[in-house]
Amino acid sequence: MSLAKRIREANDFAESYCIRKGEKFRLKDIDPADTGKVDDKSQAKEVLAEGVQMLAQMQDMLYADNRWAVLLIFQAMDAAGKDSAIKHVMSGINPQGCQVHSFKAPTSDDLEHDYLWRCMKDLPNRGDIGIFNRSYYEEVLVVRVHPEFLAKQRIPPELIGKRIWQDRYEDIRNFERYLTRNGIAICKFFLHVSKKEQKKRFLERLNNPDKNWKFSAADVQERERWDQYQQAYEEMIQNTATEYAPWHVVPADNKWFTRLVVAATVVGKVGSLNLGYPKVSPEARKALDEARKRL
Ligand code: ATP
Ligand code: MG
């Protein structure tokens, strides 16, 4: 099968999980346990391996082309599988052209600046893939659920009104418009895990000594705010899903399926960029011929 056809297929598959306009989006309409039409896990593994290989080829071209950058944003509740999706989907990637940044609670240096500052510093270079494991979206999620975090930001009080979240959605939409207009292609993933599956994964972390390190007491505290988070996620997607930077709401109760959707989405996105290896000019060709002779 030709590369173009495989890219088209990946795009068609990923499309079912893509939200471009959010007004009517409801999180409850998406089943976290959904596995689409794929019911064979071992077949999914084969398809994923193929996707990983395609991504490696496409990354090589992205790097050589050196005009586009790709930004992948991952958001999710704890234990939804962000880390493992990143690890598996990117397993064939050349580390030289890919950087992962995890955004945790802001440092005192971060708090000296506006909230986009720390993320802007870590945007990918042209030719590279940048991965944000959490991102500026936390500013309308955890910060919304915990108003005490907003207080720490030292924003002049007269600028914090009832419309603060609407203002932030608008700023984020505009920021992403700016990035996409500058050749930074954006894929945003919300890994949608169920409350039941999260409990199962937390128990695994508690019961398996090799996974104990992954557990944090804060995880349980945040789980108690489940409904507030779900509401914040839904509203965030409704307000920041756009044509130029859509959200991909990925069922996350089955990790093998999550990886498949993420891989297909990235293959589809990078494949749509019209990448090509730079053409050699006649003068440069002469120089190459000369170099060959002199070897
Ligand atoms: P895991 O899924 O493995 O738990 P994680 O992404 O949750 O990974 P942690 O180190 O557990 O990583 O948590 C990072 C924490 O930092 C999250 O609870 C997140 O909400 C918080 N955080 C990120 N950005 C901000 C922000 N701007 N303000 C406040 N807290 C933030
Ligand atoms: Mg965590």
XYZ file of C-alpha atoms and ligand atoms in Angstrom:
327
model
C 0.000 0.000 0.000
C 1.335 3.465 -0.857
C 2.370 5.870 1.896
C -0.302 8.373 0.806
C -3.009 5.721 1.139
C -1.774 4.630 4.561
C -1.780 8.246 5.719
C -5.350 8.643 4.449
C -6.413 5.515 6.301
C -4.802 6.738 9.519
C -6.603 10.062 9.112
C -9.987 8.407 8.559
C -9.532 6.271 11.660
C -8.407 9.216 13.821
C -11.233 11.419 12.559
C -13.858 9.700 14.750
C -12.108 11.055 17.846
C -11.492 14.554 16.573
C -13.427 17.571 17.915
C -13.063 20.680 15.761
C -15.918 22.765 17.027
C -16.797 22.339 20.612
C -20.131 24.008 21.345
C -22.067 20.776 21.266
C -19.337 18.590 22.719
C -20.342 16.440 25.714
C -17.816 14.248 27.480
C -20.514 11.754 28.456
C -21.080 10.971 24.774
C -17.644 9.392 24.578
C -17.189 5.966 26.113
C -13.743 5.612 27.735
C -13.891 1.851 27.087
C -14.587 2.254 23.369
C -12.274 0.323 21.067
C -13.932 1.333 17.809
C -14.131 -1.522 15.372
C -10.855 -2.967 16.625
C -11.464 -5.958 18.843
C -8.273 -7.842 18.289
C -5.549 -6.590 20.597
C -2.732 -8.462 18.856
C -3.780 -7.054 15.481
C -3.757 -3.597 17.088
C -0.160 -4.211 18.136
C 0.840 -4.952 14.554
C -0.897 -1.839 13.266
C 0.768 0.239 15.967
C 4.189 -1.142 15.019
C 3.500 -0.080 11.433
C 2.429 3.397 12.603
C 5.578 3.756 14.712
C 7.699 2.883 11.689
C 5.844 5.362 9.486
C 6.332 8.056 12.082
C 10.065 7.429 12.136
C 10.229 7.922 8.350
C 8.074 11.008 8.497
C 10.122 12.516 11.304
C 13.236 12.137 9.180
C 11.510 14.123 6.453
C 10.178 16.709 8.909
C 13.723 17.259 10.126
C 15.220 17.479 6.631
C 12.408 19.761 5.419
C 13.127 22.022 8.406
C 10.118 24.313 7.992
C 7.335 22.807 10.085
C 7.407 22.040 13.799
C 4.919 19.666 15.429
C 3.549 20.201 18.918
C 1.745 17.322 20.631
C -0.178 18.243 23.776
C -1.318 15.577 26.240
C -3.879 16.272 28.933
C -5.629 13.790 31.194
C -6.670 12.813 34.667
C -3.993 10.960 36.664
C -3.147 7.431 35.526
C -4.918 7.850 32.190
C -1.773 6.678 30.398
C -0.124 9.849 29.044
C 3.365 8.587 29.811
C 2.873 5.185 28.262
C 1.177 6.612 25.155
C 4.141 8.955 24.659
C 6.631 6.142 25.261
C 5.023 3.693 22.827
C 3.976 6.012 20.023
C 7.336 7.776 19.971
C 9.416 4.618 20.373
C 10.825 4.764 16.826
C 11.598 8.471 16.870
C 15.114 9.901 16.618
C 15.636 11.548 20.033
C 17.635 14.353 18.372
C 14.495 15.721 16.763
C 12.073 15.276 19.637
C 11.772 16.840 23.088
C 9.325 15.974 25.846
C 8.428 18.590 28.462
C 6.393 17.789 31.567
C 4.620 20.724 33.133
C 4.121 20.409 36.875
C 3.131 23.021 39.442
C 4.837 26.320 38.473
C 8.174 27.196 40.106
C 8.824 30.562 41.741
C 10.591 31.620 38.530
C 7.549 30.606 36.463
C 5.333 32.632 38.787
C 7.316 35.778 37.966
C 5.814 35.604 34.469
C 2.555 35.238 32.577
C 1.340 31.641 32.390
C 2.258 31.020 28.752
C 5.867 32.028 29.331
C 7.227 28.698 30.505
C 5.488 26.841 27.663
C 6.655 29.308 25.010
C 10.252 28.705 26.038
C 9.816 25.023 25.315
C 8.098 25.209 21.926
C 9.680 22.903 19.333
C 12.248 24.168 16.832
C 11.433 23.924 13.142
C 11.944 20.348 11.999
C 11.295 18.986 15.502
C 8.477 17.310 17.377
C 7.758 18.804 20.796
C 5.654 16.948 23.317
C 3.917 18.713 26.193
C 3.019 16.263 28.951
C 0.423 18.607 30.492
C 0.598 22.188 29.308
C -0.860 25.683 29.560
C -4.239 23.929 29.575
C -3.660 23.264 33.288
C -4.401 26.971 33.647
C -8.087 26.317 32.947
C -8.163 22.905 34.651
C -6.239 22.433 37.910
C -6.136 26.204 38.449
C -9.888 26.367 37.985
C -10.535 23.465 40.349
C -8.088 25.000 42.880
C -8.671 28.774 43.044
C -5.785 29.029 45.555
C -3.391 28.397 42.617
C -4.778 31.415 40.815
C -4.169 33.554 43.901
C -0.474 32.545 43.837
C -0.076 33.988 40.336
C -0.120 37.592 41.626
C -2.281 38.851 38.799
C -3.609 42.335 39.669
C -7.002 41.647 41.288
C -8.833 44.100 39.038
C -7.973 41.808 36.112
C -9.605 38.774 37.657
C -13.295 38.960 37.030
C -16.126 36.541 36.406
C -14.945 36.094 32.845
C -11.450 34.927 33.753
C -11.902 31.431 32.243
C -13.559 32.773 29.076
C -10.654 35.219 28.778
C -8.140 32.414 29.138
C -9.897 30.284 26.506
C -9.757 33.251 24.168
C -6.057 33.828 24.871
C -5.299 30.154 24.289
C -7.260 30.109 21.018
C -5.377 33.176 19.842
C -2.025 31.759 20.933
C -2.666 28.553 19.007
C -3.819 30.549 15.988
C -0.530 32.418 16.131
C 1.501 29.194 16.419
C -0.270 27.448 13.556
C 0.148 30.544 11.375
C 3.875 30.274 12.039
C 4.210 26.668 10.954
C 3.780 24.914 14.299
C 1.236 22.160 13.691
C -0.670 21.249 16.850
C -2.278 17.964 17.943
C -4.101 18.038 21.290
C -5.034 14.825 23.080
C -7.345 14.381 26.001
C -7.004 10.794 27.229
C -10.453 10.011 28.515
C -10.265 7.412 31.300
C -13.218 6.288 33.438
C -13.322 6.751 37.198
C -13.559 2.979 37.607
C -10.457 2.302 35.487
C -8.525 5.026 37.333
C -9.272 3.278 40.636
C -8.038 -0.006 39.169
C -4.777 1.617 38.035
C -4.250 3.361 41.391
C -4.724 0.010 43.162
C -2.125 -1.546 40.847
C 0.274 1.241 41.767
C -0.385 0.607 45.456
C -0.262 -3.173 45.312
C 2.722 -3.667 43.022
C 5.989 -2.654 44.753
C 7.570 -1.831 41.383
C 4.785 0.639 40.724
C 4.613 2.204 44.195
C 6.796 5.115 43.062
C 4.121 6.163 40.599
C 1.576 6.710 43.343
C 1.179 10.028 45.083
C -1.196 10.887 47.912
C -2.236 13.940 45.887
C -3.739 11.556 43.304
C -6.443 10.519 45.785
C -7.197 14.147 46.684
C -7.630 15.061 43.035
C -9.795 11.986 42.424
C -12.199 13.321 45.051
C -12.712 16.305 42.752
C -13.470 14.051 39.776
C -16.718 15.758 38.770
C -15.219 19.243 38.953
C -12.353 18.128 36.717
C -14.671 16.458 34.211
C -16.689 19.632 33.987
C -13.568 21.747 33.564
C -12.289 19.402 30.824
C -15.603 19.453 29.000
C -15.845 23.227 29.074
C -12.210 23.609 28.055
C -12.747 21.359 25.013
C -15.965 23.175 24.109
C -14.082 26.471 24.092
C -10.713 25.563 22.613
C -11.525 22.993 19.917
C -10.882 24.810 16.646
C -10.341 23.969 12.995
C -6.676 24.849 13.261
C -6.042 23.117 16.606
C -8.721 20.473 17.225
C -8.951 18.255 20.301
C -8.695 14.492 20.044
C -10.711 12.863 22.790
C -9.177 9.424 23.061
C -10.867 6.526 24.887
C -8.297 5.565 27.522
C -9.590 2.539 29.440
C -7.643 0.274 27.077
C -4.084 1.448 26.699
C -3.493 -0.501 23.477
C -6.385 1.379 21.862
C -5.256 4.764 23.183
C -1.861 4.258 21.554
C -3.456 3.307 18.271
C -5.588 6.455 18.120
C -2.681 8.695 19.148
C -0.349 7.111 16.578
C -2.941 7.386 13.793
C -3.586 11.031 14.645
C 0.093 11.966 14.588
C 0.712 10.029 11.354
C -2.308 11.762 9.808
C -1.164 15.192 10.961
C 2.490 14.946 9.963
C 1.422 13.254 6.731
C -0.750 16.238 5.846
C 2.160 18.702 5.944
C 3.380 18.140 2.398
C 6.871 17.378 3.535
C 9.664 16.641 1.154
C 13.431 16.237 1.234
C 15.019 19.512 0.131
C 15.791 19.565 -3.613
C 19.421 20.051 -4.569
C 20.068 23.027 -6.891
C 22.169 22.483 -10.076
C 25.111 24.340 -8.460
C 24.928 22.240 -5.339
C 24.682 19.113 -7.517
C 27.946 20.137 -9.206
C 29.581 20.562 -5.819
C 28.393 17.086 -4.791
C 29.829 15.594 -8.003
C 33.108 17.393 -7.339
C 33.186 16.067 -3.775
C 32.564 12.520 -5.040
C 35.525 12.810 -7.400
C 37.829 14.067 -4.685
C 37.038 11.213 -2.282
P 0.931 10.850 36.345
O -0.212 10.632 35.404
O 1.967 9.778 36.221
O 0.491 11.050 37.745
P 1.361 13.699 36.124
O 1.385 14.417 34.821
O 0.111 13.787 36.916
O 1.705 12.175 35.863
P 2.613 14.570 38.500
O 4.022 14.870 38.849
O 1.875 13.522 39.248
O 2.575 14.251 36.945
O 1.745 15.872 38.636
C 1.986 17.107 38.105
C 0.979 18.031 38.730
O 1.287 19.367 38.409
C -0.436 17.748 38.278
O -1.268 17.504 39.364
C -0.829 19.042 37.584
O -2.186 19.340 37.746
C 0.074 20.049 38.268
N 0.224 21.255 37.459
C 0.585 21.369 36.179
N 0.522 22.646 35.751
C 0.073 23.373 36.788
C -0.217 24.741 36.964
N -0.065 25.607 35.982
N -0.635 25.141 38.174
C -0.789 24.254 39.169
N -0.536 22.939 39.065
C -0.108 22.491 37.885
Mg -0.053 12.756 38.805
